[in-house]
Amino acid sequence: MSYPILHIRKGKDQSLMRRHPWVFSGAIESTTESLKDGDLVCLCTKKDQFLGIGHFQHATISVRILSFEFEEINQEFFNRKIKKAVDSRLGIGLLSDTNNIFRICHGEGDELPGLVIDFYNGVAVIQCHSIGMYFSVEQISNALQYALGDVLTAVYTKSAETLPKRTDVTDGYLFGNCETPHVALENGVKYNIDWITGQKTGFFIDQRVNRRILGEYAQGKKVLNTFCYSGGFSLQALNHGATLVHSLDSSKKAIALTDENVALNDFHENHASIVADAMDYMKELKEDYDIIILDPPAFAKHREKRHQAIQGYKRLNAHAIRQIKPGGIIFTFSCSQVIDKALFTNTIIAAAIETGRSVRILEQIHQPADHPIHAFHPEGEYLKGLIIQVD
Ligand code: SAH
């Protein structure tokens, strides 16, 4: 094993000793000029005590740790890690007669920093957030074949949009082939998935459990699903007997996906789509809804944007709280990592105070089991939701 050695400044090795997987550029004492993005490196204390092995990148997060053991990062390593991730999903029944959409690997949460793998009815879609992971995609694809066997029909890499621009990153199939859109199942409902033209890997898998919970509330209800993308929540509501569902998104393409998914399940009767800006639309609602879903994109991607984002969440939620019918229910979410659970809850409380209506929190919901938060990497927590009832 001959990975270049990087020494960590005294005092800066503490987080690594606690097994936090990120090393910031300021923590590295050695010169890194000769290193290339994606190189594997070995980290040591100033006294040459081994700390970990990771992928190097000329960036704020300079190293993402793959292993805290002194071991080679090879095919056997990826086979073991990916098999463990796959088994944890299969072990909780995510692959069944009614569900074949789930996340196989959630980066740091699965001790594979920078690697996301989503599964859609036989097809694995890889999205890399570090160059080092991208350079390992062949091994990752082999490991997926090893872990999933015949269940796997194709592997696609879609990393050009998540990595810094460079000529040697290309998207495409690494194994097999699959025409898109490809039909897959979530909670017994069919969805068309297109990883090539869709957002992220094609679908927002992280709302699977929350969509199922919505189903429990939806029978006989009138529902407004804002920021609907491909209609994830809408279809679950329709499947559970909602009498009317309005799906809203500012993107025409997203609404086209929603309409296709509604048609795929023969749900047209009780459904209508709206192309509009959610913030504008919410100012004055034209219908008495029983349930409103608010699932906006991350308003704050960075800490500096946090204050502005809070104002955005407060305004959006205040519009919904003010207008929903008495007894109505709001599913409200934030996927901004820099806004934590307490801050989000306080923002919703502030919105309630502003409207003068009485609001109760019925359930606190979050990201599902296939998006795990590693105990040593609390930054992995990002999706928070509240189910509130307005009196
Ligand atoms: N709830 C969805 C995922 C939401 S992703 C699901 O379950 O799959 C966020 C969506 O918000 C995207 O589809 C994006 O097009 C849409 N969007 C972004 N800004 C918007 C705005 N101002 N008004 C309405 N939709 C918006």
CSV table of C-alpha atoms and ligand atoms in Angstrom, one decimal:
chain,number,residue,atom,x,y,z
A,1,MET,CA,0.0,0.0,0.0
A,2,SER,CA,1.6,3.3,-1.0
A,3,TYR,CA,-0.8,6.1,-0.7
A,4,PRO,CA,0.8,9.6,-0.3
A,5,ILE,CA,0.9,10.6,3.4
A,6,LEU,CA,-0.6,13.8,4.6
A,7,HIS,CA,0.1,15.1,8.1
A,8,ILE,CA,-2.7,16.7,10.0
A,9,ARG,CA,-2.0,19.7,12.2
A,10,LYS,CA,-1.8,19.2,15.9
A,11,GLY,CA,-5.2,19.7,17.5
A,12,LYS,CA,-7.0,19.3,14.1
A,13,ASP,CA,-6.8,15.5,14.4
A,14,GLN,CA,-9.4,15.4,17.1
A,15,SER,CA,-12.4,15.2,14.8
A,16,LEU,CA,-10.8,12.4,12.8
A,17,MET,CA,-10.2,10.5,16.1
A,18,ARG,CA,-13.9,10.9,16.7
A,19,ARG,CA,-14.4,9.4,13.2
A,20,HIS,CA,-15.8,12.4,11.5
A,21,PRO,CA,-15.2,11.8,7.8
A,22,TRP,CA,-14.3,15.3,6.5
A,23,VAL,CA,-10.9,17.0,6.6
A,24,PHE,CA,-10.9,20.7,5.8
A,25,SER,CA,-8.0,22.2,3.9
A,26,GLY,CA,-6.8,24.2,7.0
A,27,ALA,CA,-6.2,21.0,8.9
A,28,ILE,CA,-3.6,19.7,6.6
A,29,GLU,CA,0.1,20.5,7.3
A,30,SER,CA,1.7,18.8,4.4
A,31,THR,CA,2.0,20.4,1.0
A,32,THR,CA,-0.7,19.1,-1.4
A,33,GLU,CA,0.5,20.8,-4.6
A,34,SER,CA,1.6,17.6,-6.3
A,35,LEU,CA,-1.7,15.8,-5.6
A,36,LYS,CA,-4.4,15.4,-8.2
A,37,ASP,CA,-8.1,15.6,-7.5
A,38,GLY,CA,-9.4,12.1,-6.7
A,39,ASP,CA,-6.1,10.7,-5.4
A,40,LEU,CA,-6.2,8.3,-2.5
A,41,VAL,CA,-4.2,9.6,0.5
A,42,CYS,CA,-3.2,8.3,3.9
A,43,LEU,CA,-3.7,10.7,6.8
A,44,CYS,CA,-1.4,10.7,9.9
A,45,THR,CA,-0.9,12.8,13.0
A,46,LYS,CA,2.3,14.8,13.4
A,47,LYS,CA,3.7,11.8,15.3
A,48,ASP,CA,2.9,9.5,12.4
A,49,GLN,CA,0.0,7.8,14.1
A,50,PHE,CA,-2.4,6.5,11.4
A,51,LEU,CA,-5.8,8.3,11.1
A,52,GLY,CA,-7.5,7.2,8.0
A,53,ILE,CA,-7.6,6.8,4.2
A,54,GLY,CA,-9.6,9.0,1.9
A,55,HIS,CA,-10.1,10.7,-1.4
A,56,PHE,CA,-8.3,14.0,-1.9
A,57,GLN,CA,-9.7,17.0,-3.7
A,58,HIS,CA,-8.4,20.6,-4.1
A,59,ALA,CA,-11.5,22.1,-2.3
A,60,THR,CA,-12.7,23.3,1.1
A,61,ILE,CA,-13.3,19.7,2.1
A,62,SER,CA,-9.9,18.4,1.1
A,63,VAL,CA,-10.3,14.8,2.1
A,64,ARG,CA,-13.3,12.5,2.6
A,65,ILE,CA,-12.4,9.5,4.6
A,66,LEU,CA,-13.3,6.0,3.2
A,67,SER,CA,-11.7,4.0,6.0
A,68,PHE,CA,-10.4,4.5,9.5
A,69,GLU,CA,-8.6,1.1,9.1
A,70,PHE,CA,-5.2,0.7,7.5
A,71,GLU,CA,-6.5,-1.1,4.4
A,72,GLU,CA,-6.3,-1.0,0.6
A,73,ILE,CA,-9.2,0.7,-1.2
A,74,ASN,CA,-9.9,-1.9,-3.9
A,75,GLN,CA,-12.7,-4.1,-5.4
A,76,GLU,CA,-13.0,-6.1,-2.2
A,77,PHE,CA,-13.4,-2.9,-0.2
A,78,PHE,CA,-16.3,-1.7,-2.4
A,79,ASN,CA,-17.9,-5.1,-2.5
A,80,ARG,CA,-18.0,-5.2,1.3
A,81,LYS,CA,-19.3,-1.7,1.7
A,82,ILE,CA,-21.9,-1.8,-1.0
A,83,LYS,CA,-23.1,-5.3,0.1
A,84,LYS,CA,-23.6,-3.9,3.6
A,85,ALA,CA,-25.6,-1.0,2.3
A,86,VAL,CA,-27.8,-3.2,0.1
A,87,ASP,CA,-28.4,-5.7,2.9
A,88,SER,CA,-29.5,-3.0,5.2
A,89,ARG,CA,-32.2,-1.9,2.7
A,90,LEU,CA,-33.3,-5.5,1.8
A,91,GLY,CA,-33.4,-6.3,5.5
A,92,ILE,CA,-36.2,-3.8,6.1
A,93,GLY,CA,-38.3,-4.9,3.1
A,94,LEU,CA,-37.6,-2.0,0.7
A,95,LEU,CA,-37.6,-4.4,-2.2
A,96,SER,CA,-41.0,-6.0,-2.3
A,97,ASP,CA,-44.1,-6.6,-4.5
A,98,THR,CA,-45.3,-3.1,-3.8
A,99,ASN,CA,-42.0,-1.2,-3.6
A,100,ASN,CA,-38.9,-1.2,-5.8
A,101,ILE,CA,-37.6,2.4,-5.4
A,102,PHE,CA,-35.1,3.1,-2.6
A,103,ARG,CA,-31.7,4.6,-2.0
A,104,ILE,CA,-28.9,2.0,-1.9
A,105,CYS,CA,-26.2,4.3,-0.6
A,106,HIS,CA,-26.5,7.6,1.2
A,107,GLY,CA,-22.9,9.0,1.2
A,108,GLU,CA,-21.5,9.6,4.7
A,109,GLY,CA,-24.6,7.8,6.2
A,110,ASP,CA,-23.2,4.6,4.6
A,111,GLU,CA,-19.6,5.4,5.3
A,112,LEU,CA,-19.0,6.1,1.6
A,113,PRO,CA,-18.6,9.9,1.5
A,114,GLY,CA,-19.5,11.5,-1.8
A,115,LEU,CA,-21.4,8.5,-3.2
A,116,VAL,CA,-25.2,8.4,-3.8
A,117,ILE,CA,-26.8,5.4,-5.4
A,118,ASP,CA,-30.5,5.2,-6.1
A,119,PHE,CA,-32.4,2.0,-7.2
A,120,TYR,CA,-35.4,2.0,-9.6
A,121,ASN,CA,-36.8,-1.4,-10.3
A,122,GLY,CA,-33.6,-3.1,-11.3
A,123,VAL,CA,-31.6,0.0,-12.3
A,124,ALA,CA,-29.0,1.6,-10.1
A,125,VAL,CA,-28.2,5.3,-10.7
A,126,ILE,CA,-24.9,6.5,-9.3
A,127,GLN,CA,-24.3,10.2,-8.5
A,128,CYS,CA,-20.8,11.1,-7.3
A,129,HIS,CA,-20.1,14.2,-5.2
A,130,SER,CA,-16.3,13.7,-5.2
A,131,ILE,CA,-13.9,13.1,-8.1
A,132,GLY,CA,-12.3,10.2,-6.2
A,133,MET,CA,-15.7,8.4,-6.1
A,134,TYR,CA,-16.2,9.1,-9.8
A,135,PHE,CA,-12.8,7.5,-10.6
A,136,SER,CA,-14.1,4.4,-8.7
A,137,VAL,CA,-17.4,4.0,-10.6
A,138,GLU,CA,-16.3,0.9,-12.4
A,139,GLN,CA,-15.5,-0.8,-9.1
A,140,ILE,CA,-18.8,0.5,-7.7
A,141,SER,CA,-20.7,-0.9,-10.6
A,142,ASN,CA,-19.0,-4.3,-10.1
A,143,ALA,CA,-19.8,-4.2,-6.4
A,144,LEU,CA,-23.5,-3.5,-7.2
A,145,GLN,CA,-23.5,-6.6,-9.5
A,146,TYR,CA,-21.9,-8.6,-6.7
A,147,ALA,CA,-24.4,-7.4,-4.0
A,148,LEU,CA,-27.6,-7.4,-6.1
A,149,GLY,CA,-27.0,-10.4,-8.5
A,150,ASP,CA,-29.9,-11.0,-10.9
A,151,VAL,CA,-32.0,-8.2,-9.4
A,152,LEU,CA,-29.7,-5.7,-11.1
A,153,THR,CA,-30.4,-5.0,-14.8
A,154,ALA,CA,-28.4,-1.8,-15.4
A,155,VAL,CA,-26.1,0.7,-13.8
A,156,TYR,CA,-26.1,4.4,-15.0
A,157,THR,CA,-23.7,7.1,-13.8
A,158,LYS,CA,-25.0,10.6,-13.7
A,159,SER,CA,-22.2,12.7,-12.1
A,160,ALA,CA,-21.4,15.5,-14.6
A,161,GLU,CA,-24.0,17.8,-12.9
A,162,THR,CA,-22.7,17.1,-9.4
A,163,LEU,CA,-19.0,17.5,-10.0
A,164,PRO,CA,-16.8,20.5,-10.9
A,165,LYS,CA,-16.7,20.8,-14.7
A,166,ARG,CA,-14.0,18.6,-16.3
A,167,THR,CA,-13.6,16.8,-19.5
A,168,ASP,CA,-13.1,13.3,-18.1
A,169,VAL,CA,-16.5,13.1,-16.4
A,170,THR,CA,-19.2,11.6,-18.6
A,171,ASP,CA,-22.6,10.2,-17.9
A,172,GLY,CA,-23.8,6.8,-19.3
A,173,TYR,CA,-24.4,3.1,-18.7
A,174,LEU,CA,-21.6,1.1,-16.9
A,175,PHE,CA,-23.6,-2.1,-17.0
A,176,GLY,CA,-26.6,-3.2,-19.0
A,177,ASN,CA,-29.0,-0.7,-20.6
A,178,CYS,CA,-32.5,0.5,-19.9
A,179,GLU,CA,-34.9,2.6,-21.9
A,180,THR,CA,-36.4,5.6,-20.1
A,181,PRO,CA,-38.8,6.4,-18.7
A,182,HIS,CA,-38.7,3.2,-16.7
A,183,VAL,CA,-41.7,2.2,-14.6
A,184,ALA,CA,-41.0,1.6,-10.9
A,185,LEU,CA,-43.1,1.2,-7.8
A,186,GLU,CA,-43.3,3.1,-4.5
A,187,ASN,CA,-45.9,2.2,-1.9
A,188,GLY,CA,-47.9,0.3,-4.5
A,189,VAL,CA,-48.1,3.2,-6.9
A,190,LYS,CA,-46.4,3.3,-10.4
A,191,TYR,CA,-44.0,6.1,-11.3
A,192,ASN,CA,-42.2,6.8,-14.6
A,193,ILE,CA,-38.6,7.4,-13.8
A,194,ASP,CA,-36.2,9.1,-16.1
A,195,TRP,CA,-32.7,9.5,-14.6
A,196,ILE,CA,-31.3,11.0,-17.9
A,197,THR,CA,-33.6,14.0,-18.2
A,198,GLY,CA,-35.0,14.2,-14.6
A,199,GLN,CA,-33.9,16.2,-11.6
A,200,LYS,CA,-31.2,14.5,-9.4
A,201,THR,CA,-31.3,10.8,-10.1
A,202,GLY,CA,-34.9,11.1,-11.4
A,203,PHE,CA,-37.1,11.0,-8.3
A,204,PHE,CA,-37.2,12.4,-4.7
A,205,ILE,CA,-36.9,9.1,-2.9
A,206,ASP,CA,-36.4,10.7,0.5
A,207,GLN,CA,-40.2,11.4,0.8
A,208,ARG,CA,-41.3,7.8,0.5
A,209,VAL,CA,-42.4,7.3,4.1
A,210,ASN,CA,-43.9,10.8,4.3
A,211,ARG,CA,-45.9,10.1,1.2
A,212,ARG,CA,-47.2,6.9,2.9
A,213,ILE,CA,-48.1,8.9,6.0
A,214,LEU,CA,-50.0,11.3,3.7
A,215,GLY,CA,-52.0,8.3,2.4
A,216,GLU,CA,-53.3,7.7,6.0
A,217,TYR,CA,-54.8,11.3,6.0
A,218,ALA,CA,-56.1,11.5,2.5
A,219,GLN,CA,-59.3,9.5,2.3
A,220,GLY,CA,-62.2,11.7,1.2
A,221,LYS,CA,-60.0,14.8,1.3
A,222,LYS,CA,-59.3,17.8,-1.0
A,223,VAL,CA,-55.5,18.1,-1.4
A,224,LEU,CA,-53.2,20.8,-2.7
A,225,ASN,CA,-49.7,19.5,-3.4
A,226,THR,CA,-47.3,22.4,-4.0
A,227,PHE,CA,-43.7,21.9,-5.4
A,228,CYS,CA,-45.0,18.6,-6.7
A,229,TYR,CA,-42.2,17.7,-9.1
A,230,SER,CA,-43.4,14.3,-10.6
A,231,GLY,CA,-46.4,14.1,-8.4
A,232,GLY,CA,-45.0,11.9,-5.7
A,233,PHE,CA,-47.4,13.0,-2.9
A,234,SER,CA,-50.3,13.5,-5.3
A,235,LEU,CA,-50.4,9.9,-6.5
A,236,GLN,CA,-50.3,8.6,-2.9
A,237,ALA,CA,-53.2,10.8,-2.0
A,238,LEU,CA,-55.2,9.7,-5.0
A,239,ASN,CA,-54.4,6.0,-4.3
A,240,HIS,CA,-55.8,6.5,-0.8
A,241,GLY,CA,-59.1,7.9,-1.9
A,242,ALA,CA,-58.6,11.7,-2.0
A,243,THR,CA,-61.6,13.2,-3.7
A,244,LEU,CA,-59.6,16.0,-5.4
A,245,VAL,CA,-55.9,16.6,-5.8
A,246,HIS,CA,-54.3,19.8,-7.3
A,247,SER,CA,-50.6,19.4,-8.2
A,248,LEU,CA,-48.6,22.6,-8.5
A,249,ASP,CA,-45.1,23.3,-9.8
A,250,SER,CA,-43.4,26.3,-11.5
A,251,SER,CA,-41.8,23.9,-14.0
A,252,LYS,CA,-43.8,22.9,-17.0
A,253,LYS,CA,-41.6,19.8,-17.4
A,254,ALA,CA,-42.4,18.8,-13.8
A,255,ILE,CA,-46.1,19.1,-14.4
A,256,ALA,CA,-45.8,17.0,-17.6
A,257,LEU,CA,-44.1,14.3,-15.5
A,258,THR,CA,-47.0,14.6,-12.9
A,259,ASP,CA,-49.6,14.3,-15.7
A,260,GLU,CA,-47.9,11.2,-17.1
A,261,ASN,CA,-47.7,9.6,-13.7
A,262,VAL,CA,-51.4,10.3,-13.1
A,263,ALA,CA,-52.2,8.7,-16.5
A,264,LEU,CA,-50.0,5.7,-15.8
A,265,ASN,CA,-52.1,4.9,-12.7
A,266,ASP,CA,-55.5,5.9,-14.3
A,267,PHE,CA,-56.0,8.5,-11.6
A,268,HIS,CA,-57.2,11.4,-13.9
A,269,GLU,CA,-60.7,11.7,-12.6
A,270,ASN,CA,-59.9,13.6,-9.4
A,271,HIS,CA,-56.7,15.4,-10.5
A,272,ALA,CA,-55.8,18.7,-12.0
A,273,SER,CA,-52.3,20.3,-12.6
A,274,ILE,CA,-51.3,23.9,-12.2
A,275,VAL,CA,-48.2,25.6,-13.5
A,276,ALA,CA,-47.5,28.5,-11.2
A,277,ASP,CA,-45.1,30.1,-8.7
A,278,ALA,CA,-46.1,28.6,-5.4
A,279,MET,CA,-45.4,31.7,-3.4
A,280,ASP,CA,-47.7,33.8,-5.7
A,281,TYR,CA,-50.4,31.1,-5.8
A,282,MET,CA,-50.5,30.6,-2.1
A,283,LYS,CA,-51.3,34.3,-1.5
A,284,GLU,CA,-54.9,33.7,-2.5
A,285,LEU,CA,-56.2,30.2,-2.7
A,286,LYS,CA,-59.2,29.4,-4.9
A,287,GLU,CA,-60.3,26.3,-3.2
A,288,ASP,CA,-61.1,25.1,0.4
A,289,TYR,CA,-58.4,22.5,0.9
A,290,ASP,CA,-58.4,19.9,3.7
A,291,ILE,CA,-54.7,19.2,3.2
A,292,ILE,CA,-51.9,21.3,1.8
A,293,ILE,CA,-48.4,20.0,1.1
A,294,LEU,CA,-45.4,22.4,1.1
A,295,ASP,CA,-42.2,20.7,-0.1
A,296,PRO,CA,-40.0,23.5,-1.5
A,297,PRO,CA,-36.5,23.1,-2.8
A,298,ALA,CA,-33.7,24.0,-0.3
A,299,PHE,CA,-34.2,27.8,0.3
A,300,ALA,CA,-30.8,27.9,1.9
A,301,LYS,CA,-27.9,26.0,0.4
A,302,HIS,CA,-25.4,27.9,2.5
A,303,ARG,CA,-25.2,29.3,6.0
A,304,GLU,CA,-25.2,32.9,4.7
A,305,LYS,CA,-28.6,32.4,3.1
A,306,ARG,CA,-30.2,31.1,6.3
A,307,HIS,CA,-31.9,34.3,7.4
A,308,GLN,CA,-33.5,34.9,4.0
A,309,ALA,CA,-34.5,31.3,3.8
A,310,ILE,CA,-36.3,31.5,7.2
A,311,GLN,CA,-38.3,34.5,6.0
A,312,GLY,CA,-39.2,32.4,2.9
A,313,TYR,CA,-40.4,29.4,4.9
A,314,LYS,CA,-42.3,31.7,7.3
A,315,ARG,CA,-44.1,33.5,4.5
A,316,LEU,CA,-45.1,30.3,2.6
A,317,ASN,CA,-46.4,28.6,5.7
A,318,ALA,CA,-48.2,31.7,6.9
A,319,HIS,CA,-50.1,31.8,3.6
A,320,ALA,CA,-51.2,28.1,4.1
A,321,ILE,CA,-52.1,28.5,7.8
A,322,ARG,CA,-54.1,31.6,7.2
A,323,GLN,CA,-56.3,30.0,4.4
A,324,ILE,CA,-56.7,26.3,5.1
A,325,LYS,CA,-60.2,25.4,6.3
A,326,PRO,CA,-60.8,24.8,10.1
A,327,GLY,CA,-59.4,21.4,11.0
A,328,GLY,CA,-57.2,21.4,7.9
A,329,ILE,CA,-53.8,19.7,7.8
A,330,ILE,CA,-50.5,21.0,6.5
A,331,PHE,CA,-47.6,18.8,5.6
A,332,THR,CA,-44.7,21.2,5.7
A,333,PHE,CA,-41.0,20.4,4.9
A,334,SER,CA,-37.5,21.9,4.7
A,335,CYS,CA,-34.6,20.1,3.0
A,336,SER,CA,-32.1,22.9,3.8
A,337,GLN,CA,-29.3,21.2,5.8
A,338,VAL,CA,-28.3,24.5,7.4
A,339,ILE,CA,-31.7,24.9,9.0
A,340,ASP,CA,-32.0,22.4,11.8
A,341,LYS,CA,-35.1,20.8,13.3
A,342,ALA,CA,-35.5,23.3,16.1
A,343,LEU,CA,-35.1,26.3,13.8
A,344,PHE,CA,-37.6,24.9,11.3
A,345,THR,CA,-40.1,24.2,14.1
A,346,ASN,CA,-39.7,27.7,15.5
A,347,THR,CA,-40.2,29.2,12.0
A,348,ILE,CA,-43.5,27.4,11.7
A,349,ILE,CA,-44.6,28.5,15.1
A,350,ALA,CA,-43.7,32.1,14.2
A,351,ALA,CA,-45.8,31.7,11.0
A,352,ALA,CA,-48.7,30.4,13.2
A,353,ILE,CA,-48.4,33.4,15.6
A,354,GLU,CA,-48.5,35.8,12.7
A,355,THR,CA,-51.8,34.4,11.4
A,356,GLY,CA,-53.5,34.4,14.8
A,357,ARG,CA,-54.8,30.9,14.2
A,358,SER,CA,-54.3,28.0,16.6
A,359,VAL,CA,-52.0,25.4,15.4
A,360,ARG,CA,-51.0,21.9,16.8
A,361,ILE,CA,-48.1,19.8,15.7
A,362,LEU,CA,-49.5,16.3,15.1
A,363,GLU,CA,-46.3,14.5,13.9
A,364,GLN,CA,-42.7,15.3,13.4
A,365,ILE,CA,-41.4,13.6,10.3
A,366,HIS,CA,-38.0,13.2,8.6
A,367,GLN,CA,-35.8,11.4,6.1
A,368,PRO,CA,-36.3,7.7,5.9
A,369,ALA,CA,-34.2,4.7,6.9
A,370,ASP,CA,-32.5,4.4,3.5
A,371,HIS,CA,-31.1,8.0,4.0
A,372,PRO,CA,-29.4,7.3,7.3
A,373,ILE,CA,-27.6,9.8,9.5
A,374,HIS,CA,-24.2,8.5,10.7
A,375,ALA,CA,-23.8,9.1,14.4
A,376,PHE,CA,-20.4,10.7,13.8
A,377,HIS,CA,-21.6,12.9,10.9
A,378,PRO,CA,-24.6,14.8,12.3
A,379,GLU,CA,-24.5,17.1,9.2
A,380,GLY,CA,-26.2,14.2,7.3
A,381,GLU,CA,-29.5,15.2,8.8
A,382,TYR,CA,-31.3,17.5,6.3
A,383,LEU,CA,-35.0,16.6,5.7
A,384,LYS,CA,-37.4,17.8,8.4
A,385,GLY,CA,-41.2,17.9,8.3
A,386,LEU,CA,-44.1,18.7,10.5
A,387,ILE,CA,-47.7,17.7,10.1
A,388,ILE,CA,-49.8,20.4,11.7
A,389,GLN,CA,-53.5,20.9,12.2
A,390,VAL,CA,-55.0,24.3,12.1
A,391,ASP,CA,-58.1,24.9,14.3
B,1,SAH,N1,-42.4,17.1,-3.5
B,1,SAH,C1,-41.6,16.6,-4.6
B,1,SAH,C2,-40.2,17.1,-4.7
B,1,SAH,C3,-40.0,18.6,-4.7
B,1,SAH,S1,-38.6,19.1,-5.5
B,1,SAH,C4,-41.7,15.1,-4.7
B,1,SAH,O1,-42.3,14.5,-3.8
B,1,SAH,O2,-41.1,14.5,-5.6
B,1,SAH,C5,-38.9,20.8,-5.6
B,1,SAH,C6,-39.8,21.2,-6.8
B,1,SAH,O3,-40.1,22.6,-6.6
B,1,SAH,C7,-39.2,21.1,-8.2
B,1,SAH,O4,-40.0,20.3,-9.0
B,1,SAH,C8,-39.2,22.6,-8.7
B,1,SAH,O5,-39.5,22.6,-10.1
B,1,SAH,C9,-40.3,23.2,-7.9
B,1,SAH,N2,-40.1,24.7,-7.7
B,1,SAH,C10,-39.0,25.4,-7.4
B,1,SAH,N3,-39.4,26.7,-7.2
B,1,SAH,C11,-40.7,26.8,-7.3
B,1,SAH,C12,-41.7,27.8,-7.1
B,1,SAH,N4,-41.3,29.1,-6.8
B,1,SAH,N5,-43.0,27.6,-7.3
B,1,SAH,C13,-43.4,26.3,-7.6
B,1,SAH,N6,-42.5,25.3,-7.7
B,1,SAH,C14,-41.2,25.5,-7.6
